Short mmCIF file of C-alpha atoms and ligand atoms in Angstrom, two decimals:
data_model
loop_
_atom_site.label_atom_id
_atom_site.label_comp_id
_atom_site.label_asym_id
_atom_site.label_seq_id
_atom_site.Cartn_x
_atom_site.Cartn_y
_atom_site.Cartn_z
CA MET A 1 -87.37 4.46 -11.25
CA ARG A 2 -90.42 6.67 -10.29
CA ASN A 3 -92.27 5.49 -7.17
CA ASP A 4 -95.07 8.25 -7.97
CA ILE A 5 -97.08 5.72 -10.27
CA ASP A 6 -99.97 3.32 -9.31
CA LEU A 7 -98.66 0.07 -9.87
CA ASP A 8 -101.47 -2.56 -10.41
CA TYR A 9 -100.02 -5.57 -8.85
CA ASP A 10 -103.05 -7.67 -9.86
CA LEU A 11 -102.95 -6.81 -13.22
CA ALA A 12 -99.16 -7.57 -13.96
CA ALA A 13 -99.81 -11.06 -12.49
CA GLU A 14 -102.41 -11.62 -14.78
CA ILE A 15 -100.90 -10.34 -17.74
CA ILE A 16 -97.85 -12.40 -16.79
CA GLU A 17 -100.18 -15.49 -16.27
CA ASP A 18 -101.76 -14.57 -19.64
CA LEU A 19 -98.25 -14.33 -21.52
CA ARG A 20 -97.32 -17.66 -20.13
CA GLU A 21 -100.29 -19.68 -21.44
CA ASP A 22 -99.99 -17.96 -24.96
CA PRO A 23 -99.15 -20.14 -27.58
CA MET A 24 -96.05 -18.48 -28.11
CA GLY A 25 -94.76 -17.78 -24.47
CA GLU A 26 -92.94 -20.73 -24.42
CA TRP A 27 -89.76 -18.66 -23.95
CA PHE A 28 -90.74 -17.85 -20.20
CA ASP A 29 -89.83 -21.36 -19.22
CA LEU A 30 -86.54 -21.67 -21.00
CA PRO A 31 -84.44 -20.78 -18.53
CA ASP A 32 -85.63 -23.86 -16.27
CA LYS A 33 -86.48 -26.18 -19.27
CA THR A 34 -83.51 -25.76 -21.39
CA LEU A 35 -81.35 -26.37 -18.41
CA ALA A 36 -82.99 -29.94 -18.11
CA SER A 37 -83.33 -30.87 -21.46
CA THR A 38 -80.89 -29.80 -24.45
CA LEU A 39 -77.66 -28.65 -22.58
CA GLY A 40 -75.73 -31.78 -22.74
CA ASP A 41 -76.56 -32.25 -26.26
CA ILE A 42 -75.46 -28.47 -27.09
CA SER A 43 -72.35 -28.87 -25.11
CA SER A 44 -71.08 -32.12 -26.72
CA VAL A 45 -71.90 -30.85 -30.57
CA ALA A 46 -69.81 -27.53 -29.18
CA LYS A 47 -67.10 -29.57 -27.94
CA GLU A 48 -67.00 -31.26 -31.75
CA VAL A 49 -67.07 -27.82 -33.40
CA GLN A 50 -64.01 -26.37 -31.38
CA GLU A 51 -62.03 -29.53 -32.45
CA SER A 52 -62.71 -29.19 -35.73
CA SER A 53 -63.10 -25.17 -36.59
CA ASP A 54 -61.00 -22.16 -36.00
CA TYR A 55 -64.30 -20.32 -36.95
CA LEU A 56 -68.20 -20.92 -36.38
CA VAL A 57 -69.96 -18.87 -39.33
CA CYS A 58 -73.63 -18.14 -37.56
CA VAL A 59 -75.82 -17.62 -40.54
CA GLY A 60 -78.89 -15.55 -39.32
CA ILE A 61 -80.88 -12.00 -38.93
CA GLY A 62 -83.23 -10.50 -36.59
CA GLY A 63 -83.91 -12.46 -33.69
CA SER A 64 -81.97 -15.46 -34.90
CA TYR A 65 -78.71 -13.40 -34.90
CA LEU A 66 -78.76 -10.57 -32.24
CA GLY A 67 -78.93 -11.90 -29.22
CA THR A 68 -75.93 -14.13 -29.68
CA ARG A 69 -73.86 -11.34 -31.15
CA ALA A 70 -74.88 -9.45 -28.10
CA VAL A 71 -73.59 -11.91 -25.55
CA TYR A 72 -70.28 -12.55 -27.66
CA GLU A 73 -69.23 -9.36 -27.72
CA ALA A 74 -70.48 -7.96 -24.08
CA LEU A 75 -68.24 -10.93 -23.11
CA ASP A 76 -65.70 -9.97 -25.50
CA LEU A 77 -65.27 -13.91 -26.55
CA GLU A 78 -63.29 -13.01 -29.53
CA ASN A 79 -60.44 -12.30 -27.27
CA SER A 80 -61.21 -14.59 -24.90
CA GLU A 81 -59.21 -18.07 -24.18
CA LYS A 82 -61.74 -19.98 -23.34
CA SER A 83 -62.46 -21.67 -26.75
CA ARG A 84 -60.27 -21.40 -29.92
CA THR A 85 -63.12 -21.51 -32.22
CA LYS A 86 -64.23 -17.78 -33.02
CA LEU A 87 -67.54 -16.60 -34.65
CA LEU A 88 -68.36 -15.06 -37.35
CA PHE A 89 -71.56 -13.62 -38.42
CA ALA A 90 -73.00 -13.82 -41.88
CA GLY A 91 -76.71 -13.72 -43.65
CA ASN A 92 -77.52 -10.75 -41.66
CA SER A 93 -77.48 -8.17 -44.47
CA LEU A 94 -77.31 -8.22 -48.26
CA SER A 95 -74.26 -6.79 -48.58
CA SER A 96 -71.86 -8.66 -51.05
CA PHE A 97 -68.85 -6.71 -49.36
CA GLU A 98 -69.57 -8.03 -45.92
CA LEU A 99 -69.95 -11.71 -47.27
CA LYS A 100 -66.57 -11.45 -49.21
CA LYS A 101 -64.88 -10.03 -45.93
CA ILE A 102 -65.93 -13.49 -44.23
CA LEU A 103 -64.95 -15.56 -47.45
CA LYS A 104 -61.33 -13.84 -46.87
CA LYS A 105 -61.49 -14.35 -43.30
CA LEU A 106 -61.94 -18.12 -43.93
CA GLU A 107 -58.98 -18.44 -46.39
CA GLY A 108 -56.62 -21.26 -44.84
CA LYS A 109 -59.17 -21.86 -41.62
CA ASP A 110 -61.13 -24.83 -40.40
CA PHE A 111 -64.50 -23.87 -40.31
CA SER A 112 -68.11 -24.71 -39.81
CA LEU A 113 -71.58 -23.59 -40.26
CA ASN A 114 -74.47 -23.00 -38.48
CA VAL A 115 -77.54 -21.55 -39.91
CA ILE A 116 -80.23 -20.04 -37.81
CA SER A 117 -83.66 -19.74 -39.30
CA LYS A 118 -87.42 -20.54 -37.40
CA SER A 119 -89.06 -20.40 -41.04
CA GLY A 120 -85.85 -21.39 -42.94
CA THR A 121 -87.17 -19.01 -45.85
CA THR A 122 -85.27 -15.62 -45.19
CA LEU A 123 -83.56 -14.34 -47.96
CA GLU A 124 -80.66 -12.97 -46.19
CA PRO A 125 -79.45 -16.15 -44.41
CA ALA A 126 -80.75 -18.53 -47.08
CA LEU A 127 -78.38 -16.60 -50.04
CA ALA A 128 -75.63 -16.68 -47.42
CA TYR A 129 -75.98 -20.37 -46.64
CA ARG A 130 -75.94 -21.00 -50.25
CA ILE A 131 -72.87 -19.17 -50.88
CA LEU A 132 -70.93 -20.48 -47.75
CA LYS A 133 -71.99 -24.27 -48.14
CA LYS A 134 -70.57 -23.78 -51.80
CA GLU A 135 -67.33 -23.14 -50.18
CA LEU A 136 -67.53 -25.53 -47.55
CA ILE A 137 -68.10 -28.29 -49.73
CA SER A 138 -65.56 -27.15 -52.50
CA ARG A 139 -63.21 -27.27 -49.11
CA TYR A 140 -64.33 -30.65 -47.73
CA GLY A 141 -65.95 -32.28 -50.00
CA ALA A 142 -69.74 -33.01 -49.64
CA GLU A 143 -69.31 -36.15 -47.36
CA LYS A 144 -67.02 -34.56 -44.75
CA ALA A 145 -68.76 -31.31 -45.40
CA LYS A 146 -71.84 -32.89 -43.31
CA SER A 147 -70.24 -33.04 -40.03
CA ARG A 148 -69.50 -29.31 -40.68
CA ILE A 149 -73.06 -28.13 -41.01
CA ILE A 150 -75.53 -27.61 -38.10
CA LEU A 151 -79.08 -26.13 -38.94
CA THR A 152 -80.95 -24.55 -35.90
CA THR A 153 -84.52 -24.18 -37.14
CA ASP A 154 -88.50 -25.54 -36.95
CA PRO A 155 -88.94 -28.71 -35.29
CA GLU A 156 -91.24 -30.15 -37.77
CA LYS A 157 -91.37 -27.94 -41.17
CA GLY A 158 -89.47 -25.57 -43.17
CA ALA A 159 -86.89 -25.54 -45.84
CA LEU A 160 -83.71 -26.04 -43.54
CA ARG A 161 -85.84 -28.84 -41.86
CA GLU A 162 -86.09 -30.39 -45.08
CA GLU A 163 -82.43 -29.69 -46.22
CA ALA A 164 -81.28 -31.53 -42.87
CA GLU A 165 -83.52 -34.63 -43.60
CA LYS A 166 -82.37 -34.87 -47.44
CA ASN A 167 -78.70 -34.62 -46.11
CA GLY A 168 -78.49 -35.96 -42.60
CA TYR A 169 -77.22 -32.80 -41.21
CA LYS A 170 -77.29 -31.91 -37.39
CA THR A 171 -79.91 -29.87 -36.02
CA PHE A 172 -81.19 -27.88 -32.95
CA ASP A 173 -85.03 -27.39 -32.39
CA ILE A 174 -86.46 -23.79 -32.24
CA PRO A 175 -89.62 -24.52 -30.17
CA LEU A 176 -92.61 -23.90 -31.55
CA GLY A 177 -93.33 -21.14 -28.82
CA VAL A 178 -90.31 -19.59 -28.83
CA GLY A 179 -90.14 -16.33 -31.50
CA GLY A 180 -87.19 -15.28 -33.32
CA ARG A 181 -86.45 -12.20 -30.57
CA TYR A 182 -87.46 -14.21 -27.68
CA SER A 183 -84.82 -16.91 -28.46
CA VAL A 184 -81.52 -16.48 -27.51
CA LEU A 185 -81.72 -18.73 -24.46
CA SER A 186 -82.73 -21.52 -26.73
CA PRO A 187 -80.38 -23.20 -28.96
CA VAL A 188 -80.44 -20.20 -31.30
CA GLY A 189 -77.97 -18.52 -28.81
CA LEU A 190 -77.19 -21.26 -26.74
CA PHE A 191 -75.18 -23.59 -29.47
CA PRO A 192 -73.05 -20.97 -30.63
CA LEU A 193 -72.13 -18.93 -27.46
CA ALA A 194 -71.11 -22.40 -26.06
CA VAL A 195 -68.88 -22.95 -29.15
CA ALA A 196 -67.04 -19.55 -28.65
CA GLY A 197 -66.60 -20.53 -24.36
CA CYS A 198 -69.55 -18.75 -23.00
CA ASP A 199 -70.78 -20.43 -19.95
CA ILE A 200 -73.92 -21.10 -21.25
CA GLY A 201 -75.15 -22.76 -17.75
CA GLN A 202 -74.57 -19.36 -16.09
CA LEU A 203 -76.32 -17.66 -18.55
CA LEU A 204 -79.46 -19.66 -17.92
CA ASN A 205 -78.84 -19.32 -14.02
CA GLY A 206 -78.92 -15.77 -14.44
CA ALA A 207 -82.25 -15.65 -16.32
CA LEU A 208 -83.66 -17.91 -13.84
CA GLU A 209 -82.53 -15.62 -10.88
CA CYS A 210 -84.32 -12.95 -12.66
CA LYS A 211 -87.34 -15.25 -13.25
CA ASN A 212 -87.63 -16.25 -9.67
CA SER A 213 -86.65 -12.95 -8.04
CA GLN A 214 -88.44 -10.55 -10.48
CA VAL A 215 -91.71 -12.64 -12.14
CA SER A 216 -92.95 -15.02 -9.40
CA SER A 217 -96.04 -14.35 -7.57
CA ASP A 218 -94.69 -13.52 -4.31
CA SER A 219 -92.28 -11.07 -6.01
CA LEU A 220 -94.18 -8.47 -7.84
CA GLU A 221 -94.65 -6.11 -5.27
CA THR A 222 -90.74 -5.62 -4.85
CA SER A 223 -89.95 -6.33 -8.58
CA MET A 224 -88.19 -3.73 -10.56
CA LEU A 225 -89.14 -5.34 -13.70
CA VAL A 226 -92.41 -4.79 -13.14
CA SER A 227 -92.08 -1.45 -12.22
CA TYR A 228 -90.00 -0.48 -15.13
CA ALA A 229 -92.46 -2.19 -17.47
CA PHE A 230 -95.54 -0.17 -15.94
CA SER A 231 -93.32 3.17 -15.63
CA ARG A 232 -92.30 3.26 -19.31
CA PHE A 233 -95.84 3.05 -20.10
CA TYR A 234 -96.95 5.55 -17.95
CA LEU A 235 -94.39 7.85 -19.40
CA TYR A 236 -95.60 6.72 -23.10
CA ASP A 237 -99.54 7.01 -21.88
CA GLU A 238 -99.79 10.04 -19.57
CA CYS A 239 -96.59 11.83 -20.31
CA GLY A 240 -96.06 11.84 -24.22
CA CYS A 241 -92.96 10.19 -23.86
CA ASP A 242 -92.68 8.06 -27.14
CA VAL A 243 -88.91 7.62 -27.40
CA GLU A 244 -86.96 5.46 -25.26
CA VAL A 245 -83.00 5.64 -24.95
CA LEU A 246 -80.85 2.70 -23.67
CA ALA A 247 -77.72 4.17 -22.34
CA SER A 248 -74.62 2.42 -21.33
CA PHE A 249 -70.85 3.45 -20.67
CA GLU A 250 -69.27 0.17 -22.25
CA PRO A 251 -68.95 -0.10 -25.84
CA ARG A 252 -69.18 -4.02 -25.56
CA LEU A 253 -72.50 -3.44 -24.87
CA LEU A 254 -73.43 -1.82 -28.42
CA TYR A 255 -75.07 -4.88 -29.57
CA PHE A 256 -76.57 -5.61 -26.59
CA ASN A 257 -78.35 -2.37 -27.44
CA GLU A 258 -79.13 -3.52 -30.78
CA TRP A 259 -80.62 -6.76 -29.53
CA TRP A 260 -82.56 -4.62 -26.86
CA LYS A 261 -83.99 -2.15 -30.14
CA GLN A 262 -85.18 -5.15 -32.15
CA LEU A 263 -86.73 -6.89 -29.19
CA PHE A 264 -88.74 -3.70 -28.24
CA GLY A 265 -89.14 -2.44 -31.83
CA GLU A 266 -90.87 -5.48 -33.21
CA SER A 267 -92.83 -6.44 -30.26
CA GLU A 268 -94.30 -2.85 -29.71
CA GLY A 269 -94.28 -1.02 -32.68
CA LYS A 270 -98.00 -1.86 -34.06
CA ASN A 271 -101.23 -0.06 -35.11
CA LYS A 272 -99.23 3.23 -35.52
CA GLN A 273 -98.01 3.18 -32.23
CA GLY A 274 -95.55 2.23 -29.68
CA ILE A 275 -92.33 3.81 -27.71
CA PHE A 276 -89.60 3.99 -30.53
CA PRO A 277 -86.34 2.18 -28.79
CA ALA A 278 -83.25 4.25 -29.65
CA SER A 279 -79.75 3.70 -28.08
CA VAL A 280 -76.74 5.57 -27.04
CA ILE A 281 -73.05 4.14 -25.94
CA TYR A 282 -71.55 7.03 -23.69
CA SER A 283 -69.17 8.95 -23.04
CA THR A 284 -69.06 8.75 -27.08
CA ASP A 285 -72.70 9.82 -27.78
CA LEU A 286 -72.24 12.71 -24.96
CA HIS A 287 -70.34 14.27 -27.90
CA SER A 288 -72.74 13.73 -30.39
CA LEU A 289 -76.50 12.84 -29.33
CA GLY A 290 -75.85 14.08 -25.70
CA GLN A 291 -76.85 17.39 -26.96
CA TYR A 292 -80.36 16.58 -28.15
CA LEU A 293 -80.88 14.46 -25.14
CA GLN A 294 -79.89 17.45 -22.67
CA ASP A 295 -82.04 20.36 -24.77
CA GLY A 296 -83.96 18.44 -27.77
CA ARG A 297 -87.65 17.69 -27.58
CA ARG A 298 -88.81 16.56 -24.65
CA ASN A 299 -90.61 13.23 -25.82
CA ILE A 300 -87.81 11.40 -24.31
CA PHE A 301 -87.09 8.95 -21.53
CA GLU A 302 -83.81 7.52 -20.82
CA THR A 303 -82.62 3.85 -19.56
CA PHE A 304 -79.25 3.80 -17.69
CA LEU A 305 -77.68 0.14 -18.13
CA ARG A 306 -75.03 -0.12 -14.94
CA VAL A 307 -73.00 -3.02 -14.85
CA SER A 308 -69.90 -3.83 -12.48
CA SER A 309 -66.65 -2.29 -12.55
CA GLU A 310 -63.46 -4.40 -13.98
CA LYS A 311 -61.20 -5.94 -11.74
CA ASN A 312 -58.39 -4.26 -12.83
CA PRO A 313 -58.90 -1.12 -14.55
CA LEU A 314 -55.97 1.04 -16.11
CA THR A 315 -55.47 4.12 -14.03
CA VAL A 316 -54.39 7.57 -14.78
CA PRO A 317 -50.22 7.36 -14.65
CA ALA A 318 -48.17 10.31 -13.20
CA GLU A 319 -46.55 12.48 -15.39
CA LYS A 320 -43.63 15.22 -14.76
CA ASP A 321 -44.03 18.58 -16.09
CA SER A 322 -47.41 17.68 -17.20
CA HIS A 323 -49.43 20.12 -19.44
CA ASP A 324 -52.99 18.76 -19.59
CA GLY A 325 -54.31 19.68 -16.39
CA LEU A 326 -54.61 16.25 -15.19
CA ASP A 327 -52.79 15.67 -12.43
CA TYR A 328 -55.71 15.91 -9.91
CA LEU A 329 -56.87 12.73 -11.69
CA GLU A 330 -53.29 10.86 -10.99
CA GLY A 331 -53.96 7.15 -9.79
CA VAL A 332 -57.72 7.47 -10.36
CA PRO A 333 -58.92 4.14 -11.89
CA LEU A 334 -60.78 4.56 -15.48
CA THR A 335 -63.68 2.73 -14.22
CA GLU A 336 -64.03 5.57 -11.60
CA ILE A 337 -64.12 8.31 -13.81
CA SER A 338 -66.50 6.43 -15.66
CA GLU A 339 -68.70 6.27 -12.81
CA LYS A 340 -68.44 9.79 -12.16
CA ALA A 341 -69.74 10.48 -15.88
CA LEU A 342 -72.43 8.12 -15.56
CA GLN A 343 -73.77 10.01 -12.24
CA ALA A 344 -73.28 13.24 -13.53
CA THR A 345 -75.08 12.56 -17.12
CA MET A 346 -78.19 11.33 -15.20
CA LYS A 347 -77.99 14.39 -13.07
CA ALA A 348 -77.55 16.75 -16.01
CA HIS A 349 -80.49 15.00 -17.91
CA ASP A 350 -82.76 14.68 -15.17
CA SER A 351 -82.53 18.47 -14.67
CA GLY A 352 -82.79 18.64 -18.26
CA GLY A 353 -86.54 17.15 -18.04
CA ILE A 354 -85.64 13.94 -18.83
CA SER A 355 -87.21 11.01 -16.85
CA THR A 356 -84.57 8.31 -15.88
CA PHE A 357 -84.27 4.81 -14.97
CA GLU A 358 -81.33 2.73 -13.65
CA ILE A 359 -80.90 -0.71 -14.23
CA GLU A 360 -77.89 -2.04 -12.39
CA VAL A 361 -76.89 -5.53 -12.78
CA LEU A 362 -73.89 -5.99 -10.64
CA ASP A 363 -71.81 -9.42 -10.63
CA GLU A 364 -68.81 -8.47 -8.05
CA ASP A 365 -67.15 -11.96 -9.09
CA ALA A 366 -67.16 -11.04 -12.96
CA GLU A 367 -63.41 -10.32 -13.84
CA ASN A 368 -64.50 -7.90 -16.69
CA GLY A 369 -67.70 -6.46 -15.16
CA ILE A 370 -70.04 -8.26 -17.18
CA SER A 371 -70.81 -12.10 -16.53
CA GLU A 372 -72.50 -14.78 -18.04
CA ARG A 373 -74.90 -14.30 -15.23
CA SER A 374 -75.48 -10.87 -15.48
CA LEU A 375 -76.14 -10.69 -18.93
CA GLY A 376 -78.96 -13.94 -18.30
CA PHE A 377 -80.60 -11.72 -15.67
CA LEU A 378 -80.57 -8.92 -18.12
CA ILE A 379 -82.24 -10.70 -21.21
CA PHE A 380 -84.67 -12.18 -19.16
CA PHE A 381 -85.59 -8.91 -17.50
CA PHE A 382 -85.71 -6.91 -20.96
CA GLU A 383 -87.97 -9.87 -22.33
CA VAL A 384 -90.64 -10.28 -19.74
CA ALA A 385 -90.90 -6.16 -19.46
CA CYS A 386 -91.22 -5.82 -23.03
CA ALA A 387 -93.96 -8.60 -23.33
CA ILE A 388 -95.60 -6.79 -20.15
CA SER A 389 -95.23 -3.14 -21.94
CA ALA A 390 -96.59 -4.52 -25.44
CA THR A 391 -99.77 -6.03 -23.54
CA LEU A 392 -100.35 -2.73 -21.50
CA GLN A 393 -100.28 -0.99 -24.99
CA GLY A 394 -102.73 -3.28 -26.31
CA VAL A 395 -100.86 -5.11 -28.97
CA ASP A 396 -99.26 -8.88 -29.51
CA PRO A 397 -95.79 -8.65 -27.87
CA PHE A 398 -95.16 -11.90 -30.66
CA ASP A 399 -96.22 -10.94 -34.01
CA GLN A 400 -94.44 -8.74 -36.64
CA PRO A 401 -96.86 -8.53 -39.52
CA GLY A 402 -95.24 -5.07 -40.51
CA VAL A 403 -91.73 -6.74 -41.28
CA GLU A 404 -93.85 -8.81 -44.29
CA LYS A 405 -94.73 -5.34 -46.21
CA TYR A 406 -91.10 -4.90 -47.51
CA LYS A 407 -90.49 -8.68 -48.57
CA LYS A 408 -93.86 -8.85 -50.59
CA GLU A 409 -92.34 -5.33 -52.74
CA MET A 410 -88.86 -6.98 -52.70
CA TYR A 411 -89.75 -10.17 -53.90
CA LYS A 412 -91.84 -8.44 -56.62
CA LEU A 413 -89.27 -6.71 -58.02
CA LEU A 414 -86.84 -9.43 -57.89
CA GLY A 415 -89.44 -11.46 -59.99
CA LYS A 416 -90.17 -14.41 -57.62
O1 PA5 B 501 -87.80 -11.85 -34.17
C1 PA5 B 501 -88.27 -12.12 -34.77
O2 PA5 B 501 -89.24 -12.95 -35.17
C2 PA5 B 501 -87.75 -11.78 -36.19
O3 PA5 B 501 -86.92 -11.09 -35.93
C3 PA5 B 501 -86.75 -13.17 -37.02
O4 PA5 B 501 -86.13 -13.32 -35.88
C4 PA5 B 501 -86.29 -12.54 -38.31
O5 PA5 B 501 -86.89 -11.83 -39.22
C5 PA5 B 501 -85.53 -14.09 -38.51
O6 PA5 B 501 -86.35 -14.93 -39.10
P1 PA5 B 501 -86.17 -16.44 -39.38
O7 PA5 B 501 -85.55 -16.86 -38.01
O8 PA5 B 501 -87.34 -17.02 -39.61
O9 PA5 B 501 -84.92 -16.49 -40.44
#
């Protein structure tokens, strides 16, 4: 983290206050408010789905999808024994091939649907819902299918709200002041994650820890979050760095990267400006984009994510008469080798003229190195940092006027 930048803590406090008061700033209070209000309801519906279904198909796109997938993959809930119900993700593309794959997986399995769309009119999830609902009804009959459809949408209006009212489907509200990419800690992410066995109380606790330790009025001067938000703006504004690369050494953070890119890309990329969010998973990408990072254009800065090591890593086994020249690593855990690779990469990129940040979220109790608590902390950390950064750049962090353009063209071509 750079420490030669004059951080304006009064400005930081002012921005945070404005964000909280913004009509779209309700997400700021999700860590405390959700804990108190909807957690019970979410948990009991989640239990019903666990009893009835092998799969919960989450139908949604963008902010209504990526946060859930990020946590699901980071915690490897697919392979966890915490819940028999696994998640499938649909409605996040227009690919017939992908949807067929999901229908195939559902053959002979019990399933429920969670359609997540604030507007209720987004084409990709709406089409997937139609197709999957048909399958559900033909499998269980219209009456029984009712208890297998859960809609997460606007509390008052929209196509999904009407659909729920007409058919008596269970719903969860996406609070009015919570936009898609800031919604993972609302029922958008919490409900499907609870179904998949995630400890959503701990996810929210991690976010609350971040809120209390990084953005409360008495924490700003020691806040890494404020420092990160202001430093990245400094690199952009003063040093011409208009690309940020999020880097980690854990492939299970691939979808965390995707969530992060959507959060920053849609929040900052406006008025022909903004930092372009890119990502890498090392060491895979050291054999690919690593070359560019080390030697390419110097308009990049890099943010390394470090998480705790897993508790029981594999170690390098002994081998008689070996030819691979690796005997010096005998008995060394792979986690230690990966940690050295991280340190080496940071050093090499730093010497190559790349400014680097390092964000560590350690949870020593986490069996697999990444826990609900650490993810909740990280999610809230980046949400607030992103909103501060966008404000510093003079753009509204909560709108996305650009995504409407392609829709207009597409609907024209489709004859809507
Ligand atoms: O962050 C956002 O606001 C967007 O990415 C939306 O989440 C995405 O477009 C899906 O919108 P909706 O939930 O209305 O279907």
